[in-house]
Coordinates of C-alpha atoms and ligand atoms in Angstrom, one line a residue:
X1 CA 31.1 18.6 -2.5
X2 CA 34.4 16.7 -1.9
X3 CA 34.0 13.2 -0.7
X4 CA 36.6 10.6 0.1
X5 CA 34.4 8.0 -1.7
X6 CA 33.1 8.4 -5.2
X7 CA 29.4 8.4 -5.3
X8 CA 27.7 8.0 -8.6
X9 CA 26.3 11.3 -9.8
X10 CA 22.9 11.4 -11.5
X11 CA 23.3 11.9 -15.2
X12 CA 19.5 11.8 -15.7
X13 CA 19.8 8.3 -17.4
X14 CA 18.7 5.7 -14.9
X15 CA 18.9 2.9 -17.4
X16 CA 22.6 3.1 -18.2
X17 CA 23.7 1.0 -15.2
X18 CA 22.2 -1.3 -12.6
X19 CA 24.4 0.4 -10.0
X20 CA 22.9 3.2 -7.9
X21 CA 23.7 5.3 -4.9
X22 CA 20.2 4.7 -3.6
X23 CA 17.3 2.5 -4.5
X24 CA 13.9 3.2 -3.1
X25 CA 11.3 0.5 -3.1
X26 CA 7.8 1.9 -3.7
X27 CA 6.4 4.9 -5.6
X28 CA 3.7 5.9 -3.2
X29 CA 3.4 9.0 -1.1
X30 CA 6.7 8.5 0.7
X31 CA 8.7 7.0 -2.2
X32 CA 7.9 9.9 -4.5
X33 CA 9.0 12.5 -2.1
X34 CA 12.1 10.4 -1.1
X35 CA 13.1 10.4 -4.8
X36 CA 12.7 14.1 -5.0
X37 CA 15.0 14.5 -1.9
X38 CA 17.6 12.0 -3.3
X39 CA 17.9 14.1 -6.5
X40 CA 18.3 17.2 -4.4
X41 CA 21.3 15.5 -2.7
X42 CA 22.7 14.8 -6.2
X43 CA 22.6 11.0 -5.7
X44 CA 22.0 8.6 -8.5
X45 CA 18.6 7.1 -7.5
X46 CA 16.1 4.7 -8.7
X47 CA 12.6 3.8 -7.5
X48 CA 11.4 0.3 -8.1
X49 CA 7.6 0.1 -8.1
X50 CA 5.5 -3.1 -8.4
X51 CA 2.4 -1.3 -9.8
X52 CA 2.1 0.2 -13.3
X53 CA 1.7 3.8 -12.1
X54 CA 2.6 5.9 -9.1
X55 CA 0.4 6.2 -6.0
X56 CA 1.0 3.2 -3.8
X57 CA -2.0 2.9 -1.5
X58 CA -3.9 5.3 -3.7
X59 CA -3.1 3.2 -6.8
X60 CA -4.1 -0.2 -5.3
X61 CA -7.1 0.7 -3.1
X62 CA -9.7 1.6 -5.9
X63 CA -12.7 0.0 -4.1
X64 CA -16.0 1.8 -4.3
X65 CA -16.2 4.7 -1.9
X66 CA -12.4 4.9 -1.2
X67 CA -11.5 8.3 0.0
X68 CA -9.5 10.2 2.5
X69 CA -10.8 10.6 6.0
X70 CA -8.0 13.1 6.8
X71 CA -8.7 16.6 5.5
X72 CA -7.4 16.7 1.9
X73 CA -5.6 19.9 2.5
X74 CA -3.5 18.4 5.4
X75 CA -2.6 15.3 3.4
X76 CA -0.9 17.3 0.7
X77 CA 2.9 17.6 0.3
X78 CA 4.1 20.8 1.9
X79 CA 7.7 20.9 0.4
X80 CA 6.8 23.1 -2.6
X81 CA 4.9 26.3 -2.3
X82 CA 4.3 26.2 -6.1
X83 CA 2.7 22.8 -5.7
X84 CA 0.6 24.1 -2.8
X85 CA -0.5 27.1 -4.9
X86 CA -1.3 25.1 -8.0
X87 CA -3.3 22.1 -6.7
X88 CA -7.0 22.5 -6.1
X89 CA -8.8 19.9 -4.0
X90 CA -12.5 19.6 -4.9
X91 CA -13.6 18.0 -1.6
X92 CA -12.6 18.4 2.0
X93 CA -12.1 14.6 2.0
X94 CA -10.9 13.7 -1.5
X95 CA -11.9 10.5 -3.3
X96 CA -9.3 7.9 -4.3
X97 CA -9.4 9.0 -8.0
X98 CA -8.7 12.6 -7.0
X99 CA -5.8 11.6 -4.7
X100 CA -4.3 9.3 -7.4
X101 CA -4.6 12.3 -9.8
X102 CA -2.8 14.5 -7.3
X103 CA 0.1 12.0 -6.9
X104 CA 0.4 11.7 -10.7
X105 CA 0.4 15.5 -11.0
X106 CA 3.3 15.6 -8.5
X107 CA 5.2 12.9 -10.4
X108 CA 4.8 14.9 -13.6
X109 CA 5.5 18.3 -12.2
X110 CA 8.9 17.1 -10.7
X111 CA 9.6 14.8 -13.6
X112 CA 9.9 11.9 -11.2
X113 CA 8.9 9.2 -13.6
X114 CA 12.2 9.1 -15.4
X115 CA 13.8 7.5 -12.3
X116 CA 10.9 5.1 -11.5
X117 CA 10.7 1.6 -13.0
X118 CA 7.2 0.3 -12.9
X119 CA 6.2 -3.3 -13.0
X120 CA 9.2 -4.0 -10.8
X121 CA 8.4 -6.3 -7.8
X122 CA 11.3 -6.6 -5.4
X123 CA 11.5 -10.1 -4.0
X124 CA 14.9 -10.0 -2.3
X125 CA 17.4 -7.5 -1.0
X126 CA 20.7 -8.8 0.3
X127 CA 23.5 -6.8 1.9
X128 CA 26.9 -7.8 0.5
X129 CA 29.6 -7.0 3.0
X130 CA 32.5 -7.1 0.6
X131 CA 31.1 -4.5 -1.7
X132 CA 29.1 -2.7 1.0
X133 CA 26.2 -2.6 -1.4
X134 CA 22.7 -4.0 -1.5
X135 CA 21.9 -6.5 -4.2
X136 CA 18.2 -6.2 -5.1
X137 CA 16.4 -8.9 -7.0
X138 CA 13.1 -8.5 -8.9
X139 CA 10.5 -11.2 -9.5
X140 CA 11.4 -11.2 -13.2
X141 CA 15.1 -11.9 -12.5
X142 CA 16.5 -8.4 -12.9
X143 CA 19.1 -7.5 -10.4
X144 CA 20.3 -4.1 -9.2
X145 CA 23.0 -2.8 -6.8
X146 CA 22.8 0.2 -4.6
X147 CA 24.8 1.6 -1.7
X148 CA 21.7 2.6 0.1
X149 CA 18.4 0.7 0.2
X150 CA 15.4 2.8 1.2
X151 CA 12.1 1.1 1.8
X152 CA 9.0 3.2 1.2
X153 CA 6.7 0.2 1.1
X154 CA 3.8 1.5 3.2
X155 CA 2.3 0.4 6.5
X156 CA -0.9 -1.0 5.0
X157 CA 0.1 -2.6 1.7
X158 CA 0.3 -6.3 2.3
X159 CA -3.3 -7.3 2.1
X160 CA -4.7 -10.4 3.7
X161 CA -7.5 -12.7 2.7
X162 CA -9.5 -14.5 5.5
X163 CA -8.4 -17.9 6.4
X164 CA -11.7 -19.5 5.7
X165 CA -12.2 -22.9 4.1
X166 CA -13.0 -22.7 0.4
X167 CA -11.9 -19.1 -0.3
X168 CA -10.4 -20.2 -3.6
X169 CA -13.5 -22.2 -4.7
X170 CA -15.9 -19.3 -5.2
X171 CA -17.0 -19.3 -8.9
X172 CA -18.4 -15.7 -8.9
X173 CA -16.4 -12.4 -8.8
X174 CA -14.2 -12.0 -5.7
X175 CA -12.1 -9.0 -4.9
X176 CA -9.9 -7.9 -2.0
X177 CA -10.5 -4.1 -1.6
X178 CA -6.7 -3.5 -1.9
X179 CA -6.5 -5.5 -5.1
X180 CA -9.4 -3.8 -6.8
X181 CA -9.5 -4.1 -10.6
X182 CA -8.7 -1.1 -12.7
X183 CA -11.7 -1.9 -14.9
X184 CA -15.1 -0.9 -13.6
X185 CA -16.8 -3.5 -11.4
X186 CA -20.6 -3.4 -11.7
X187 CA -22.4 -4.2 -8.5
X188 CA -25.8 -2.9 -9.7
X189 CA -28.6 -5.3 -9.0
X190 CA -26.2 -8.0 -7.9
X191 CA -26.1 -10.2 -4.7
X192 CA -23.0 -8.8 -3.0
X193 CA -21.2 -10.0 0.2
X194 CA -18.8 -7.8 2.1
X195 CA -16.6 -9.4 4.8
X196 CA -15.0 -6.9 7.1
X197 CA -16.2 -3.7 8.8
X198 CA -13.0 -1.7 9.3
X199 CA -12.5 1.7 7.7
X200 CA -12.4 0.1 4.2
X201 CA -15.4 -2.1 4.8
X202 CA -17.5 0.8 6.0
X203 CA -16.6 2.9 3.0
X204 CA -17.3 0.0 0.6
X205 CA -20.6 -0.9 2.3
X206 CA -22.0 2.6 2.1
X207 CA -21.4 2.6 -1.7
X208 CA -22.3 -0.9 -2.4
X209 CA -25.7 -0.5 -0.6
X210 CA -26.7 2.2 -3.1
X211 CA -26.7 -0.1 -6.0
X212 CA -26.6 -3.8 -4.9
X213 CA -29.7 -5.8 -5.4
X214 CA -28.9 -7.5 -2.0
X215 CA -26.0 -6.6 0.2
X216 CA -25.0 -8.9 3.0
X217 CA -22.4 -7.7 5.5
X218 CA -20.4 -10.2 7.5
X219 CA -19.2 -8.5 10.6
X220 CA -16.9 -10.1 13.2
X221 CA -16.1 -7.0 15.3
X222 CA -18.2 -3.9 15.0
X223 CA -16.1 -0.7 15.0
X224 CA -17.1 2.7 16.5
X225 CA -17.7 5.0 13.6
X226 CA -18.4 8.7 13.4
X227 CA -19.7 11.0 10.6
X228 CA -17.3 12.3 8.1
X229 CA -19.3 15.4 7.1
X230 CA -17.6 15.8 3.8
X231 CA -18.4 18.8 1.6
X232 CA -17.2 20.3 -1.7
X233 CA -14.5 22.9 -1.7
X234 CA -15.5 26.1 -3.6
X235 CA -12.8 28.1 -5.5
X236 CA -13.1 30.9 -2.8
X237 CA -12.6 28.4 0.0
X238 CA -9.6 26.9 -1.8
X239 CA -8.1 30.3 -2.0
X240 CA -8.5 30.7 1.7
X241 CA -7.0 27.3 2.4
X242 CA -4.0 28.2 0.2
X243 CA -3.5 31.4 2.2
X244 CA -3.7 29.4 5.4
X245 CA -1.3 26.6 4.4
X246 CA 1.6 27.8 6.6
X247 CA -0.7 28.0 9.6
X248 CA -2.3 24.6 8.7
X249 CA 1.0 22.9 8.4
X250 CA 2.3 24.5 11.6
X251 CA -0.8 23.3 13.4
X252 CA -0.3 19.7 12.1
X253 CA 3.2 19.7 13.5
X254 CA 1.9 20.4 17.0
X255 CA -0.7 17.6 17.3
X256 CA 0.0 14.0 18.2
X257 CA -1.4 12.6 14.9
X258 CA -0.4 15.5 12.6
X259 CA -4.0 16.4 12.0
X260 CA -5.5 19.8 12.6
X261 CA -7.3 18.2 15.5
X262 CA -5.5 18.2 18.8
X263 CA -6.8 17.2 22.3
X264 CA -9.0 19.5 24.3
X265 CA -7.1 20.2 27.6
X266 CA -10.2 19.4 29.7
X267 CA -10.9 16.0 31.3
X268 CA -14.2 14.4 30.3
X269 CA -14.6 13.6 34.0
X270 CA -14.3 17.1 35.3
X271 CA -16.9 19.0 33.3
X272 CA -20.6 18.9 34.1
X273 CA -22.8 16.3 32.2
X274 CA -24.4 19.2 30.3
X275 CA -21.0 20.6 29.1
X276 CA -19.8 17.2 28.2
X277 CA -22.9 16.3 26.2
X278 CA -22.8 19.6 24.4
X279 CA -19.2 19.1 23.5
X280 CA -19.8 15.5 22.3
X281 CA -22.7 16.8 20.2
X282 CA -20.5 19.5 18.7
X283 CA -17.8 17.1 17.8
X284 CA -20.3 14.6 16.3
X285 CA -21.6 17.3 14.0
X286 CA -18.2 18.5 12.8
X287 CA -16.1 17.0 9.9
X288 CA -13.1 14.7 10.3
X289 CA -11.3 13.3 13.2
X290 CA -12.2 16.0 15.8
X291 CA -14.3 13.5 17.8
X292 CA -11.3 11.2 18.0
X293 CA -8.2 13.5 18.2
X294 CA -9.9 16.7 19.3
X295 CA -11.9 15.2 22.2
X296 CA -11.3 15.6 25.9
X297 CA -7.7 14.8 26.7
X298 CA -8.4 11.6 28.7
X299 CA -10.8 9.7 26.5
X300 CA -8.1 7.6 25.0
X301 CA -6.2 6.9 28.2
X302 CA -8.8 6.7 31.0
X303 CA -11.4 4.0 30.7
X304 CA -14.0 6.0 32.7
X305 CA -13.7 8.9 30.4
X306 CA -13.7 6.6 27.4
X307 CA -16.9 5.0 28.7
X308 CA -18.7 8.4 28.5
X309 CA -17.9 8.9 24.8
X310 CA -18.6 5.3 24.0
X311 CA -22.0 5.6 25.6
X312 CA -22.7 8.8 23.6
X313 CA -21.8 7.2 20.3
X314 CA -23.8 4.0 21.2
X315 CA -26.8 6.3 21.7
X316 CA -26.3 7.8 18.3
X317 CA -26.1 4.3 16.7
X318 CA -29.4 3.4 18.4
X319 CA -31.0 6.6 17.1
X320 CA -29.8 6.0 13.6
X321 CA -30.6 2.3 13.2
X322 CA -34.3 1.5 13.4
X323 CA -34.1 -2.2 14.4
X324 CA -32.8 -2.3 18.0
X325 CA -31.4 -5.8 17.5
X326 CA -29.3 -4.6 14.5
X327 CA -28.3 -1.5 16.3
X328 CA -27.1 -3.6 19.2
X329 CA -25.0 -5.8 16.9
X330 CA -23.3 -2.6 15.5
X331 CA -22.3 -1.4 18.9
X332 CA -18.8 -2.6 19.9
X333 CA -18.7 -4.5 23.2
X334 CA -15.0 -5.5 23.5
X335 CA -13.3 -2.1 23.0
X336 CA -14.0 1.5 23.7
X337 CA -14.5 4.4 21.3
X338 CA -11.4 5.4 19.4
X339 CA -9.2 2.6 20.7
X340 CA -9.1 1.1 17.2
X341 CA -8.7 3.3 14.1
X342 CA -11.9 5.3 13.8
X343 CA -13.8 4.7 10.5
X344 CA -15.4 7.9 9.4
X345 CA -18.7 7.3 7.6
X346 CA -21.4 8.9 5.5
X347 CA -24.8 7.5 6.3
X348 CA -23.2 4.1 7.2
X349 CA -25.6 3.2 10.0
X350 CA -28.7 4.2 7.9
X351 CA -27.6 1.5 5.3
X352 CA -28.9 -1.1 7.8
X353 CA -32.4 0.4 7.6
X354 CA -32.5 -0.4 3.8
X355 CA -34.5 -3.5 2.8
X356 CA -31.7 -4.7 0.5
X357 CA -29.1 -4.9 3.3
X358 CA -28.6 -7.6 5.9
X359 CA -26.1 -7.7 8.7
X360 CA -24.7 -11.1 9.7
X361 CA -22.8 -11.3 13.0
X362 CA -20.3 -14.1 12.4
X363 CA -19.9 -14.5 16.2
X364 CA -23.6 -15.6 16.3
X365 CA -23.5 -17.6 13.1
X366 CA -19.8 -18.3 12.1
X367 CA -18.8 -18.6 8.5
X368 CA -18.1 -22.3 8.0
X369 CA -17.1 -22.3 4.3
X370 CA -16.9 -20.3 1.1
X371 CA -18.5 -22.4 -1.5
X372 CA -18.6 -22.1 -5.4
X373 CA -21.9 -20.3 -5.1
X374 CA -21.6 -18.2 -1.9
X375 CA -21.0 -18.4 1.8
X376 CA -22.2 -21.0 4.3
X377 CA -22.6 -20.0 7.9
X378 CA -23.9 -22.1 10.8
X379 CA -27.3 -20.7 10.0
X380 CA -27.5 -21.6 6.4
X381 CA -26.3 -20.9 2.8
X382 CA -26.1 -17.5 1.1
X383 CA -25.7 -17.2 -2.7
X384 CA -23.7 -14.4 -4.1
X385 CA -22.6 -12.9 -7.4
X386 CA -19.7 -11.0 -5.8
X387 CA -17.7 -11.4 -2.6
X388 CA -15.8 -8.4 -1.4
X389 CA -13.0 -9.0 1.1
X390 CA -12.5 -5.9 3.2
X391 CA -10.3 -8.0 5.5
X392 CA -7.4 -5.7 5.9
X393 CA -3.6 -6.0 6.0
X394 CA -0.7 -7.7 7.5
X395 CA 0.0 -4.2 8.8
X396 CA 3.3 -2.4 9.3
X397 CA 5.7 -5.3 9.0
X398 CA 3.8 -7.3 6.3
X399 CA 5.3 -5.5 3.4
X400 CA 8.8 -6.3 4.8
X401 CA 7.9 -9.9 5.2
X402 CA 7.1 -10.1 1.4
X403 CA 10.8 -9.3 0.6
X404 CA 13.6 -11.6 1.6
X405 CA 15.7 -8.9 3.3
X406 CA 19.1 -10.1 4.6
X407 CA 21.7 -8.1 6.4
X408 CA 25.1 -8.8 7.9
X409 CA 26.0 -12.5 7.9
X410 CA 22.9 -13.3 5.8
X411 CA 20.6 -12.8 8.7
X412 CA 17.0 -12.3 7.6
X413 CA 14.9 -9.3 8.7
X414 CA 12.0 -11.7 9.3
X415 CA 14.1 -13.6 11.8
X416 CA 15.4 -10.4 13.4
X417 CA 11.8 -9.3 13.9
X418 CA 10.4 -12.8 14.7
X419 CA 8.9 -11.5 18.0
X420 CA 8.2 -8.0 16.8
X421 CA 10.0 -5.2 15.0
X422 CA 13.2 -3.7 16.4
X423 CA 14.2 -0.4 15.0
X424 CA 16.1 2.9 15.7
X425 CA 13.6 5.7 15.4
X426 CA 11.7 3.6 12.9
X427 CA 14.4 4.3 10.3
X428 CA 17.3 1.9 10.9
X429 CA 17.8 -1.7 12.1
X430 CA 21.0 -3.0 13.7
X431 CA 22.6 -5.6 11.5
X432 CA 21.1 -4.1 8.3
X433 CA 23.6 -1.4 7.3
X434 CA 22.7 1.2 4.7
X435 CA 19.0 0.2 4.9
X436 CA 16.7 3.1 5.8
X437 CA 13.0 2.8 6.2
X438 CA 10.6 5.6 5.4
X439 CA 7.5 5.0 7.4
X440 CA 8.9 1.8 9.0
X441 CA 7.6 0.3 12.2
X442 CA 7.9 2.5 15.4
X443 CA 7.8 5.6 13.2
X444 CA 4.5 7.0 14.3
X445 CA 1.0 6.6 12.8
X446 CA -1.3 9.4 11.9
X447 CA -1.7 11.8 8.9
X448 CA 0.5 9.7 6.5
X449 CA 1.8 12.5 4.3
X450 CA 2.8 14.7 7.2
X451 CA 4.7 11.8 8.8
X452 CA 6.2 10.6 5.5
X453 CA 7.6 14.0 4.6
X454 CA 9.2 14.2 8.0
X455 CA 10.6 10.7 7.6
X456 CA 12.0 11.3 4.1
X457 CA 13.6 14.6 5.3
X458 CA 15.3 12.9 8.2
X459 CA 16.6 10.0 6.1
X460 CA 17.9 12.5 3.5
X461 CA 19.7 14.5 6.2
X462 CA 21.3 11.3 7.4
X463 CA 22.4 10.5 3.9
X464 CA 23.8 14.0 3.4
X465 CA 25.8 13.5 6.6
X466 CA 27.1 10.1 5.5
X467 CA 28.0 11.2 2.0
X468 CA 29.8 14.3 3.3
X469 CA 32.0 11.9 5.4
X470 CA 32.5 9.5 2.5
X471 CA 30.9 6.8 4.6
X472 CA 29.9 3.7 2.7
X473 CA 28.6 1.9 5.7
X474 CA 25.9 3.4 8.0
X475 CA 24.7 1.2 10.8
X476 CA 22.8 1.8 14.0
X477 CA 24.3 0.3 17.2
X478 CA 22.4 -2.4 19.1
X479 CA 22.4 -0.2 22.2
X480 CA 20.8 2.7 20.4
X481 CA 18.2 0.4 18.9
X482 CA 17.5 -1.1 22.3
X483 CA 17.1 2.3 23.9
X484 CA 14.7 3.4 21.3
X485 CA 12.6 0.3 21.6
X486 CA 12.4 0.8 25.4
X487 CA 11.2 4.3 24.8
X488 CA 8.6 3.2 22.2
X489 CA 7.3 0.5 24.6
X490 CA 7.1 3.0 27.4
X491 CA 5.4 5.6 25.3
X492 CA 2.5 3.2 24.7
X493 CA 1.8 2.5 28.4
X494 CA -1.6 3.6 29.4
X495 CA -2.9 4.2 26.0
X496 CA -6.2 2.2 25.8
X497 CA -5.6 1.3 22.1
X498 CA -2.5 -0.7 23.1
X499 CA -4.7 -3.1 25.1
X500 CA -7.0 -3.8 22.2
X501 CA -6.5 -6.2 19.2
X502 CA -6.1 -4.3 15.9
X503 CA -3.7 -3.9 13.1
X504 CA -2.1 -1.1 15.2
X505 CA -1.1 -3.7 17.8
X506 CA 0.0 -6.2 15.2
X507 CA -2.9 -8.7 15.6
X508 CA -4.2 -10.4 12.5
X509 CA -6.1 -13.6 12.6
X510 CA -5.3 -14.3 9.0
X511 CA -1.5 -14.4 9.5
X512 CA 0.2 -17.3 11.2
X513 CA 1.7 -16.5 14.5
X514 CA 0.1 -13.0 14.8
X515 CA -2.4 -13.5 17.6
X516 CA -0.4 -11.8 20.3
X517 CA 0.0 -8.0 20.5
X518 CA 3.3 -6.4 19.6
X519 CA 4.8 -3.0 19.8
X520 CA 4.3 -1.9 16.3
X521 CA 4.1 1.9 16.3
X522 CA 5.4 4.8 18.3
X523 CA 2.5 6.1 20.5
X524 CA 4.2 9.2 21.9
X525 CA 2.7 11.5 19.3
X526 CA 4.4 13.4 16.5
X527 CA 5.9 16.3 18.6
X528 CA 7.8 13.9 20.8
X529 CA 8.8 11.7 17.8
X530 CA 10.2 14.8 16.0
X531 CA 12.1 15.8 19.1
X532 CA 13.8 12.4 19.4
X533 CA 14.7 12.5 15.7
X534 CA 16.0 16.0 15.8
X535 CA 18.0 15.3 18.9
X536 CA 19.7 12.4 17.1
X537 CA 20.6 14.8 14.3
X538 CA 21.9 17.5 16.7
X539 CA 23.9 14.8 18.4
X540 CA 25.7 14.0 15.1
X541 CA 23.9 10.7 15.1
X542 CA 25.7 9.4 18.2
X543 CA 23.9 6.0 18.0
X544 CA 25.0 5.4 14.4
X545 CA 28.3 4.1 13.2
X546 CA 29.7 5.6 10.0
X547 CA 32.5 3.8 8.3
Ligands
NAP601 P1 -9.0 -3.5 9.2 O1 -9.3 -2.3 9.9 O2 -8.0 -4.4 9.7 O3 -10.4 -4.3 9.0 C1 -10.5 -5.6 8.6 C2 -11.8 -6.1 8.8 O4 -11.9 -7.4 8.3 C3 -12.2 -6.2 10.3 O5 -13.5 -5.8 10.4 C4 -11.9 -7.6 10.6 O6 -12.6 -8.1 11.7 C5 -12.4 -8.3 9.3 N1 -11.9 -9.6 9.1 C6 -10.7 -10.0 8.9 N2 -10.6 -11.3 8.8 C7 -11.8 -11.8 8.9 C8 -12.4 -13.1 8.9 N3 -11.6 -14.2 8.7 N4 -13.7 -13.2 9.2 C9 -14.5 -12.1 9.4 N5 -14.0 -10.9 9.4 C10 -12.7 -10.7 9.2 O7 -8.7 -3.2 7.6 P2 -9.2 -2.0 6.7 O8 -10.6 -1.7 6.9 O9 -8.7 -2.2 5.4 O10 -8.4 -0.7 7.3 C11 -7.1 -0.7 7.6 C12 -6.6 0.7 7.8 O11 -6.4 1.3 6.5 C13 -7.5 1.6 8.5 O12 -7.6 1.4 9.9 C14 -7.0 2.9 8.1 O13 -5.9 3.3 8.8 C15 -6.6 2.7 6.7 N6 -7.7 3.2 5.8 C16 -7.7 4.5 5.6 C17 -8.7 5.0 4.8 C18 -8.7 6.5 4.6 O14 -7.9 7.3 5.0 N7 -9.6 7.0 3.9 C19 -9.7 4.2 4.3 C20 -9.6 2.9 4.5 C21 -8.6 2.3 5.3 P3 -11.9 -8.0 13.2 O15 -12.0 -6.6 13.6 O16 -12.7 -8.9 14.0 O17 -10.5 -8.5 13.0

């Protein structure tokens, strides 16, 4: 390839210079694949990773019960047939250790580790206009320079502790689920508290209840949950899955969330009550997100249709939980089924029938303080050996806020996004040349690997285009960014989930200034997102300036 500008060619030795064509932050699902693609382009690339191994989310979230709730065989990388043929999933919804093993296998197979520096926490990234390079600073003082900065820092990676008085005073063991120790944590026979009942809390509670002497769950907002129905994958079944990979991947490309589950074309309001009930029963008995993404087409956009499925699941909760008062506490009242991320569970509701489990509704009896010995609510004091915080994340933009990112004129990204993120296709930000985001805000939320692969491919094509032109400065125009934001905002109109507080609408009571909803994600579904991105490519990136 002839280029007007000399790019550094990979010589396989990433330690020889602190100057790179591209630096990727994060060695999780998206960062690993992005590195693979950068090498394919022949660029000299480095990945900076805070953890000591690859895996990102699947490295940090080691809490008891952590597992996929997307089908394992759809969450796999699809770029290498050899990889698809080699890897064997043992369960339809793999555990965290299995997923972490998979990502390590990928890193080994493609020899990715030689361009990854572990224990490297990026604290600042500044665009230097004179050199047209990013200067990247690590917490230990190391400094790197790169023409392109690619963030692959995840959408759920900046964990948040609750803002409750005395959090730091507890003298027993305390863990946030996303900062779980690598050493085994023994909960057997102990007095354990779990705060939080999102997808993570639900998975943790199910496991902790099996061994804890006493488990007390502090719930603020109940979530609608549905059965996961996980099973083992036999060798024969794995062979069949391998043979069907092209079909499975093609199917994922067609559905809004990139799952195998896509909406049923019928309206919940048009069918007879018998047909509706039978369909809901079928979905409730099937594995995975079918009941969420494969339900009647209107349950997520029409409140009357939504009330029907909410009522169905409420009945299921009442059937499964023996104490009607406890069942009632577990039934959400302020949002409909599927309007927040649906936790999938395995005998979660039955946990509350166990004598060693208590559910505390913190709306009835608010937590007043965490003390050295436990938790004090308005109803009294509970003593604990272990407190588990399953209190979630400063989602989507939180990981960006942890890095002092500055673009043209020293303007900080935090300031640029003060009232919510602004992006072009979720990949670029005006005023931040040569910064590309893989799985940034407005880039779609669903089956993470499917979206991440698409994202990294798109970014790589953009880089190929830029490099072929010898461009050393790539920046989206304000107009293109504004147009995309308008489209993202429009695509969310009418979706019930956008009228509900959750991480998907950017609300987090544990982060200052995050009580109002924001446009955080593209709600138009993957096929529409892909179409927009491909149109931009076909259009020779008309909204982007190459210099
Ligand atoms: P989350 O859904 O944001 O849940 C956080 C929980 O903590 C909520 O129940 C929240 O209550 C509660 N909470 C926060 N601060 C609190 C406070 N001060 N007092 C009392 N309760 C408090 O976070 P998450 O469960 O970690 O899940 C985040 C996302 O990660 C999921 O939605 C999913 O996308 C992903 N995830 C995926 C998997 C998987 O694929 N297998 C597993 C786990 C998680 P409120 O609702 O009242 O705010």
